[in-house]
Amino acid sequence: MEPSRMGSDEEIDYAFKVAKAMGAKAVTDEINLETAKRVAPFAEKHGMYMAFHNHMQYAEEGFSCDPILAVSPSIMLNFDAGHFFGSTGIHPNEMIKKYHDRIYSIHLKDKTGPTTGNQPNTNQVWGQGEMPLEDVLLLIKQEKWPIYCDIELEYDIKPWSDSVKEVGTCVKYARQILM
């Protein structure tokens, strides 16, 4: 949450209490230094993480997650490898290797890169984009890092399909890589 829309301390504390009661180990929001400073004490109090999600921030000149992670050990990344690749063109494994101990989870999706013809940074059916999904999955498997990998279904679903079928397609794609 942006600091201006986070609510009172009581509301933030309540959100962590509810998330913990539901079995969550992390609460997530858009990556932001001020939010990290504001919510870190609540994450610490509840023995949870605040896992920050990125969109195109890494493509912004001068952006770094280091000051955000420095706020507290309870601050982690909910690293969106697809948005990272789609906006920067940089292989996500560079970030994953560097921050693997500060990545709580990774959003996986297939995308085109930022310089791809007339469809830069565009979500694709898994296996049809340029995002190195196989490299990411195999790195995490090889290193045995305890990082949750989430399928983030963002490509346009054809009228003859639905989200359940498409997630199944993504799972099958990942399984073929990992098995």
Coordinates of N, CA and C in Angstrom, one line a residue:
M1 N 0.8 -1.2 0.0 CA 0.0 0.0 0.0 C 0.9 1.2 0.0
E2 N 0.4 2.2 -0.7 CA 1.1 3.5 -0.6 C 0.9 4.0 0.8
P3 N 1.8 4.7 1.4 CA 1.7 5.2 2.8 C 0.4 6.0 3.0
S4 N 0.0 6.8 2.0 CA -1.2 7.6 2.1 C -2.5 6.8 2.2
R5 N -2.5 5.5 1.7 CA -3.7 4.7 1.8 C -3.6 3.5 2.7
M6 N -2.6 3.5 3.6 CA -2.4 2.3 4.4 C -3.4 2.2 5.6
G7 N -3.9 3.3 6.0 CA -4.7 3.3 7.2 C -3.9 3.5 8.5
S8 N -4.6 3.3 9.6 CA -4.0 3.6 10.9 C -3.1 2.4 11.3
D9 N -2.4 2.6 12.3 CA -1.6 1.5 12.9 C -2.4 0.3 13.3
E10 N -3.6 0.6 13.8 CA -4.5 -0.5 14.2 C -5.0 -1.3 13.1
E11 N -5.2 -0.6 11.9 CA -5.7 -1.3 10.7 C -4.6 -2.2 10.1
I12 N -3.3 -1.7 10.1 CA -2.2 -2.5 9.6 C -2.0 -3.7 10.5
D13 N -2.0 -3.4 11.8 CA -1.8 -4.5 12.8 C -2.9 -5.6 12.6
Y14 N -4.1 -5.2 12.4 CA -5.3 -6.1 12.2 C -5.0 -6.9 10.9
A15 N -4.5 -6.3 9.8 CA -4.3 -7.0 8.6 C -3.3 -8.1 8.8
F16 N -2.2 -7.8 9.5 CA -1.2 -8.9 9.8 C -1.8 -10.0 10.7
K17 N -2.6 -9.6 11.7 CA -3.3 -10.6 12.5 C -4.2 -11.5 11.7
V18 N -5.0 -11.0 10.8 CA -5.8 -11.8 10.0 C -5.0 -12.7 9.0
A19 N -4.0 -12.1 8.4 CA -3.2 -12.9 7.5 C -2.6 -14.1 8.2
K20 N -2.0 -13.8 9.4 CA -1.4 -14.8 10.2 C -2.4 -15.9 10.6
A21 N -3.6 -15.5 11.0 CA -4.7 -16.4 11.4 C -5.1 -17.3 10.3
M22 N -4.9 -16.8 9.0 CA -5.3 -17.6 7.9 C -4.1 -18.5 7.4
G23 N -3.0 -18.4 8.1 CA -1.9 -19.3 7.8 C -0.9 -18.7 6.8
A24 N -1.1 -17.4 6.5 CA -0.1 -16.7 5.6 C 1.2 -16.5 6.3
K25 N 2.3 -16.5 5.6 CA 3.6 -16.2 6.2 C 4.1 -14.8 5.7
A26 N 3.4 -14.2 4.8 CA 3.7 -12.9 4.2 C 2.5 -12.1 3.8
V27 N 2.7 -10.8 3.8 CA 1.7 -9.9 3.2 C 2.4 -9.2 2.1
T28 N 1.8 -8.9 1.0 CA 2.5 -8.3 -0.1 C 1.8 -7.0 -0.5
D29 N 2.6 -6.2 -1.1 CA 2.2 -4.9 -1.7 C 3.2 -4.4 -2.7
E30 N 2.9 -3.4 -3.4 CA 3.8 -2.8 -4.4 C 5.1 -2.3 -3.7
I31 N 6.3 -2.5 -4.3 CA 7.5 -2.2 -3.7 C 7.6 -0.6 -3.5
N32 N 8.0 -0.2 -2.3 CA 8.0 1.2 -1.9 C 8.7 1.3 -0.6
L33 N 9.7 2.2 -0.6 CA 10.5 2.4 0.6 C 9.7 2.9 1.8
E34 N 8.8 3.9 1.6 CA 8.1 4.5 2.7 C 7.1 3.4 3.3
T35 N 6.5 2.6 2.4 CA 5.7 1.5 2.9 C 6.5 0.5 3.7
A36 N 7.7 0.2 3.3 CA 8.6 -0.7 4.0 C 8.9 -0.2 5.4
K37 N 9.2 1.0 5.5 CA 9.5 1.7 6.8 C 8.2 1.6 7.7
R38 N 7.1 1.8 7.1 CA 5.9 1.9 8.0 C 5.4 0.5 8.4
V39 N 5.5 -0.6 7.6 CA 5.0 -1.9 7.9 C 6.0 -2.8 8.5
A40 N 7.3 -2.6 8.4 CA 8.3 -3.5 9.0 C 8.0 -3.8 10.4
P41 N 7.7 -2.8 11.3 CA 7.5 -3.2 12.7 C 6.3 -4.1 12.9
F42 N 5.3 -4.0 12.1 CA 4.2 -4.9 12.2 C 4.5 -6.4 11.7
A43 N 5.3 -6.4 10.6 CA 5.7 -7.7 10.2 C 6.6 -8.4 11.2
E44 N 7.5 -7.6 11.8 CA 8.4 -8.2 12.9 C 7.6 -8.6 14.1
K45 N 6.6 -7.8 14.5 CA 5.8 -8.1 15.7 C 5.1 -9.4 15.5
H46 N 4.6 -9.7 14.3 CA 3.8 -10.9 14.0 C 4.6 -12.1 13.5
G47 N 5.9 -11.9 13.4 CA 6.8 -12.9 12.9 C 6.5 -13.3 11.5
M48 N 6.2 -12.3 10.7 CA 5.8 -12.5 9.3 C 6.8 -11.7 8.4
Y49 N 6.6 -11.8 7.1 CA 7.3 -11.0 6.2 C 6.3 -10.0 5.5
M50 N 6.9 -8.9 5.0 CA 6.3 -8.0 4.1 C 7.0 -8.3 2.8
A51 N 6.4 -8.9 1.8 CA 7.0 -9.3 0.5 C 6.6 -8.3 -0.6
F52 N 7.5 -7.5 -1.0 CA 7.2 -6.4 -2.0 C 7.3 -6.9 -3.4
H53 N 6.2 -6.6 -4.2 CA 6.0 -6.9 -5.6 C 6.5 -5.8 -6.5
N54 N 7.1 -6.1 -7.6 CA 7.5 -5.1 -8.5 C 6.7 -5.2 -9.8
H55 N 6.6 -4.1 -10.5 CA 6.1 -4.0 -11.8 C 7.3 -3.5 -12.7
M56 N 7.3 -2.3 -13.1 CA 8.3 -1.8 -14.0 C 9.4 -1.0 -13.3
Q57 N 9.4 -1.0 -11.9 CA 10.3 -0.1 -11.2 C 11.8 -0.4 -11.5
Y58 N 12.2 -1.6 -11.8 CA 13.6 -1.9 -12.1 C 14.1 -1.3 -13.4
A59 N 13.2 -0.9 -14.2 CA 13.5 -0.2 -15.5 C 13.7 1.3 -15.3
E60 N 13.3 1.8 -14.1 CA 13.5 3.2 -13.8 C 14.9 3.5 -13.4
E61 N 15.4 4.6 -14.0 CA 16.8 4.9 -13.7 C 17.1 5.1 -12.2
G62 N 18.1 4.5 -11.7 CA 18.4 4.7 -10.3 C 17.7 3.8 -9.3
F63 N 16.7 3.0 -9.8 CA 15.9 2.2 -8.8 C 16.8 1.1 -8.3
S64 N 16.7 0.9 -7.0 CA 17.3 -0.3 -6.4 C 16.4 -0.7 -5.2
C65 N 16.4 -2.0 -5.1 CA 15.6 -2.6 -3.9 C 16.4 -2.6 -2.7
D66 N 17.7 -2.3 -2.8 CA 18.6 -2.4 -1.6 C 18.2 -1.6 -0.4
P67 N 17.8 -0.3 -0.6 CA 17.4 0.5 0.5 C 16.1 -0.1 1.2
I68 N 15.3 -0.7 0.4 CA 14.0 -1.2 0.9 C 14.3 -2.5 1.7
L69 N 15.2 -3.3 1.2 CA 15.5 -4.5 1.9 C 16.3 -4.2 3.2
A70 N 17.0 -3.1 3.2 CA 17.8 -2.7 4.4 C 17.0 -2.3 5.5
V71 N 15.7 -2.0 5.3 CA 14.8 -1.5 6.4 C 14.7 -2.6 7.5
S72 N 14.6 -3.9 7.1 CA 14.4 -4.9 8.1 C 14.6 -6.3 7.5
P73 N 15.0 -7.3 8.3 CA 15.0 -8.6 7.8 C 13.6 -9.2 7.5
S74 N 12.6 -8.5 8.0 CA 11.2 -8.9 7.7 C 10.8 -8.5 6.3
I75 N 11.5 -7.6 5.7 CA 11.2 -7.1 4.3 C 11.8 -8.1 3.3
M76 N 11.0 -8.6 2.4 CA 11.4 -9.6 1.4 C 10.9 -9.1 0.1
L77 N 11.2 -9.9 -1.0 CA 10.7 -9.6 -2.3 C 9.7 -10.6 -2.7
N78 N 8.6 -10.2 -3.3 CA 7.7 -11.0 -4.1 C 8.1 -10.6 -5.5
F79 N 9.2 -11.2 -6.0 CA 9.8 -10.8 -7.2 C 9.0 -11.3 -8.4
D80 N 8.6 -10.3 -9.2 CA 7.9 -10.6 -10.4 C 8.9 -10.7 -11.6
A81 N 9.4 -11.9 -11.8 CA 10.4 -12.2 -12.8 C 9.9 -11.7 -14.2
G82 N 8.6 -11.9 -14.5 CA 8.1 -11.5 -15.8 C 8.1 -10.0 -16.0
H83 N 7.6 -9.3 -15.1 CA 7.7 -7.8 -15.2 C 9.1 -7.3 -15.3
F84 N 10.0 -7.9 -14.5 CA 11.4 -7.5 -14.5 C 12.0 -7.7 -15.9
F85 N 11.8 -8.9 -16.4 CA 12.4 -9.2 -17.8 C 11.7 -8.3 -18.8
G86 N 10.4 -8.2 -18.8 CA 9.6 -7.5 -19.8 C 10.0 -6.0 -19.8
S87 N 10.3 -5.5 -18.7 CA 10.6 -4.0 -18.6 C 12.1 -3.7 -18.8
T88 N 13.0 -4.7 -18.4 CA 14.4 -4.4 -18.5 C 15.2 -5.1 -19.5
G89 N 14.7 -6.3 -19.9 CA 15.4 -7.2 -20.8 C 16.5 -8.0 -20.1
I90 N 16.7 -7.7 -18.9 CA 17.8 -8.4 -18.1 C 17.3 -9.8 -17.7
H91 N 18.1 -10.8 -17.7 CA 17.8 -12.1 -17.3 C 17.4 -12.1 -15.8
P92 N 16.3 -12.6 -15.5 CA 15.9 -12.6 -14.1 C 16.8 -13.4 -13.1
N93 N 17.5 -14.3 -13.7 CA 18.4 -15.1 -12.8 C 19.5 -14.2 -12.2
E94 N 19.8 -13.1 -12.8 CA 20.8 -12.2 -12.2 C 20.2 -11.7 -10.8
M95 N 19.0 -11.3 -10.8 CA 18.4 -10.8 -9.6 C 18.2 -12.0 -8.6
I96 N 17.7 -13.1 -9.1 CA 17.5 -14.2 -8.2 C 18.7 -14.7 -7.6
K97 N 19.8 -14.8 -8.3 CA 21.1 -15.2 -7.7 C 21.5 -14.2 -6.6
K98 N 21.4 -12.9 -6.9 CA 21.9 -11.9 -6.0 C 21.0 -11.8 -4.7
Y99 N 19.7 -12.0 -4.9 CA 18.8 -11.8 -3.8 C 18.0 -13.1 -3.3
H100 N 18.5 -14.2 -3.7 CA 17.8 -15.5 -3.4 C 17.4 -15.6 -1.9
D101 N 18.2 -15.1 -1.0 CA 17.9 -15.2 0.4 C 16.9 -14.1 0.9
R102 N 16.6 -13.2 0.0 CA 15.6 -12.1 0.3 C 14.4 -12.2 -0.6
I103 N 14.3 -13.3 -1.4 CA 13.1 -13.5 -2.2 C 12.2 -14.5 -1.5
Y104 N 11.0 -14.0 -1.2 CA 10.0 -14.9 -0.6 C 9.3 -15.8 -1.6
S105 N 8.9 -15.1 -2.7 CA 8.2 -15.7 -3.8 C 8.5 -15.1 -5.1
I106 N 8.2 -15.8 -6.2 CA 8.5 -15.3 -7.6 C 7.2 -15.5 -8.4
H107 N 6.8 -14.4 -9.0 CA 5.7 -14.5 -10.0 C 6.3 -14.9 -11.3
L108 N 5.7 -15.9 -11.9 CA 6.2 -16.4 -13.2 C 5.1 -16.1 -14.3
K109 N 5.6 -15.6 -15.4 CA 4.7 -15.4 -16.5 C 5.7 -15.4 -17.7
D110 N 5.1 -15.6 -18.9 CA 5.9 -15.5 -20.1 C 5.6 -14.1 -20.8
K111 N 6.6 -13.4 -21.2 CA 6.5 -12.1 -21.8 C 7.5 -11.9 -22.9
T112 N 7.2 -10.9 -23.7 CA 8.3 -10.4 -24.6 C 9.2 -9.5 -23.9
G113 N 10.3 -9.2 -24.5 CA 11.3 -8.3 -23.9 C 10.9 -6.8 -24.2
P114 N 11.6 -5.9 -23.7 CA 11.3 -4.5 -23.9 C 11.6 -3.9 -25.3
T115 N 12.3 -4.7 -26.1 CA 12.7 -4.2 -27.4 C 12.1 -5.1 -28.5
T116 N 11.1 -5.9 -28.2 CA 10.5 -6.8 -29.2 C 9.5 -6.1 -30.1
G117 N 9.9 -5.9 -31.3 CA 9.1 -5.4 -32.4 C 8.0 -4.5 -32.0
N118 N 6.8 -4.8 -32.4 CA 5.6 -4.0 -32.2 C 4.8 -4.5 -30.9
Q119 N 5.4 -5.5 -30.2 CA 4.7 -5.9 -29.0 C 5.7 -6.0 -27.8
P120 N 6.4 -4.9 -27.5 CA 7.3 -5.0 -26.3 C 6.6 -5.3 -25.0
N121 N 7.2 -6.0 -24.1 CA 6.7 -6.2 -22.7 C 5.3 -6.6 -22.7
T122 N 5.0 -7.7 -23.5 CA 3.6 -8.1 -23.7 C 3.5 -9.6 -23.1
N123 N 2.5 -9.8 -22.3 CA 2.2 -11.1 -21.8 C 1.9 -12.1 -22.9
Q124 N 2.5 -13.3 -22.8 CA 2.3 -14.4 -23.8 C 1.9 -15.7 -23.1
V125 N 1.3 -16.6 -23.9 CA 1.1 -17.9 -23.5 C 2.4 -18.5 -23.1
W126 N 2.5 -19.3 -22.1 CA 3.8 -19.9 -21.7 C 4.4 -20.7 -22.8
G127 N 5.7 -20.4 -23.0 CA 6.4 -21.0 -24.1 C 6.4 -20.2 -25.4
Q128 N 5.6 -19.2 -25.5 CA 5.5 -18.4 -26.7 C 6.2 -17.0 -26.6
G129 N 6.6 -16.7 -25.4 CA 7.3 -15.4 -25.1 C 8.8 -15.6 -25.1
E130 N 9.5 -14.6 -24.6 CA 10.9 -14.6 -24.5 C 11.5 -14.7 -23.1
M131 N 10.6 -14.7 -22.1 CA 11.0 -14.8 -20.7 C 11.6 -16.1 -20.4
P132 N 12.8 -16.2 -19.9 CA 13.5 -17.5 -19.7 C 13.0 -18.3 -18.6
L133 N 11.7 -18.7 -18.7 CA 11.1 -19.5 -17.6 C 11.9 -20.7 -17.3
E134 N 12.4 -21.5 -18.3 CA 13.1 -22.7 -18.0 C 14.3 -22.4 -17.1
D135 N 15.1 -21.4 -17.5 CA 16.3 -21.0 -16.7 C 15.9 -20.7 -15.3
V136 N 14.9 -19.9 -15.0 CA 14.5 -19.6 -13.7 C 14.1 -20.8 -12.9
L137 N 13.2 -21.6 -13.4 CA 12.8 -22.8 -12.7 C 14.0 -23.8 -12.4
L138 N 14.8 -24.0 -13.4 CA 16.0 -24.9 -13.2 C 17.0 -24.4 -12.2
L139 N 17.2 -23.0 -12.2 CA 18.1 -22.5 -11.2 C 17.6 -22.7 -9.8
I140 N 16.3 -22.4 -9.5 CA 15.7 -22.6 -8.2 C 15.8 -24.1 -7.8
K141 N 15.5 -24.9 -8.7 CA 15.5 -26.4 -8.5 C 17.0 -26.8 -8.1
Q142 N 17.9 -26.4 -9.0 CA 19.3 -26.8 -8.8 C 19.9 -26.3 -7.5
E143 N 19.6 -25.1 -7.1 CA 20.1 -24.5 -5.9 C 19.3 -24.9 -4.6
K144 N 18.1 -25.5 -4.9 CA 17.2 -25.9 -3.8 C 16.9 -24.8 -2.8
W145 N 16.7 -23.6 -3.5 CA 16.3 -22.4 -2.7 C 14.8 -22.5 -2.3
P146 N 14.5 -22.2 -1.1 CA 13.1 -22.3 -0.6 C 12.2 -21.1 -1.1
I147 N 12.1 -21.0 -2.3 CA 11.4 -19.8 -2.9 C 10.1 -20.3 -3.5
Y148 N 8.9 -19.8 -3.1 CA 7.7 -20.1 -3.8 C 7.6 -19.6 -5.2
C149 N 7.1 -20.3 -6.1 CA 7.0 -19.9 -7.5 C 5.5 -19.9 -7.8
D150 N 5.0 -18.7 -8.2 CA 3.5 -18.6 -8.5 C 3.3 -18.4 -10.0
I151 N 2.3 -19.1 -10.5 CA 1.9 -18.8 -11.8 C 1.0 -17.6 -11.8
E152 N 1.4 -16.6 -12.5 CA 0.6 -15.3 -12.6 C 0.0 -15.3 -14.0
L153 N -1.2 -15.7 -14.2 CA -1.9 -15.8 -15.5 C -2.3 -14.4 -15.9
E154 N -1.6 -13.8 -16.8 CA -2.0 -12.5 -17.3 C -2.2 -12.3 -18.8
Y155 N -1.9 -13.4 -19.5 CA -2.1 -13.3 -21.0 C -3.6 -13.4 -21.3
D156 N -4.0 -12.9 -22.4 CA -5.4 -12.9 -22.9 C -5.9 -14.4 -23.1
I157 N -7.0 -14.7 -22.5 CA -7.5 -16.1 -22.6 C -8.5 -16.1 -23.8
K158 N -8.3 -17.1 -24.6 CA -9.1 -17.2 -25.8 C -10.6 -17.6 -25.4
P159 N -11.6 -17.3 -26.2 CA -13.0 -17.6 -25.8 C -13.2 -19.1 -25.6
W160 N -12.5 -20.0 -26.2 CA -12.7 -21.4 -26.1 C -12.1 -22.0 -24.8
S161 N -11.4 -21.1 -24.0 CA -10.7 -21.6 -22.8 C -11.2 -20.9 -21.6
D162 N -10.6 -21.1 -20.5 CA -10.9 -20.4 -19.3 C -9.6 -20.4 -18.4
S163 N -9.7 -19.6 -17.3 CA -8.5 -19.5 -16.5 C -8.0 -20.8 -15.9
V164 N -8.9 -21.7 -15.5 CA -8.6 -23.0 -14.9 C -7.8 -23.8 -15.9
K165 N -8.3 -23.9 -17.1 CA -7.6 -24.6 -18.2 C -6.2 -24.0 -18.5
E166 N -6.1 -22.7 -18.5 CA -4.8 -22.1 -18.8 C -3.8 -22.2 -17.7
V167 N -4.2 -22.2 -16.4 CA -3.3 -22.5 -15.4 C -2.8 -23.9 -15.5
G168 N -3.7 -24.8 -15.9 CA -3.3 -26.2 -16.1 C -2.2 -26.3 -17.2
T169 N -2.4 -25.5 -18.2 CA -1.4 -25.5 -19.3 C 0.0 -25.0 -18.8
C170 N -0.1 -24.0 -17.9 CA 1.2 -23.4 -17.4 C 1.8 -24.5 -16.4
V171 N 1.0 -25.1 -15.6 CA 1.6 -26.2 -14.7 C 2.2 -27.3 -15.6
K172 N 1.6 -27.7 -16.6 CA 2.1 -28.7 -17.5 C 3.4 -28.3 -18.1
Y173 N 3.5 -27.0 -18.6 CA 4.7 -26.5 -19.1 C 5.9 -26.5 -18.1
A174 N 5.6 -26.1 -16.9 CA 6.6 -26.1 -15.8 C 7.0 -27.5 -15.4
R175 N 6.0 -28.4 -15.3 CA 6.3 -29.8 -15.0 C 7.2 -30.4 -16.0
Q176 N 7.0 -30.1 -17.3 CA 7.9 -30.7 -18.3 C 9.4 -30.2 -18.2
I177 N 9.5 -29.0 -17.7 CA 10.9 -28.5 -17.4 C 11.5 -29.2 -16.2
L178 N 10.7 -29.3 -15.1 CA 11.2 -29.8 -13.9 C 11.3 -31.3 -13.7
M179 N 10.6 -32.0 -14.5 CA 10.6 -33.5 -14.3 C 11.6 -34.2 -15.2

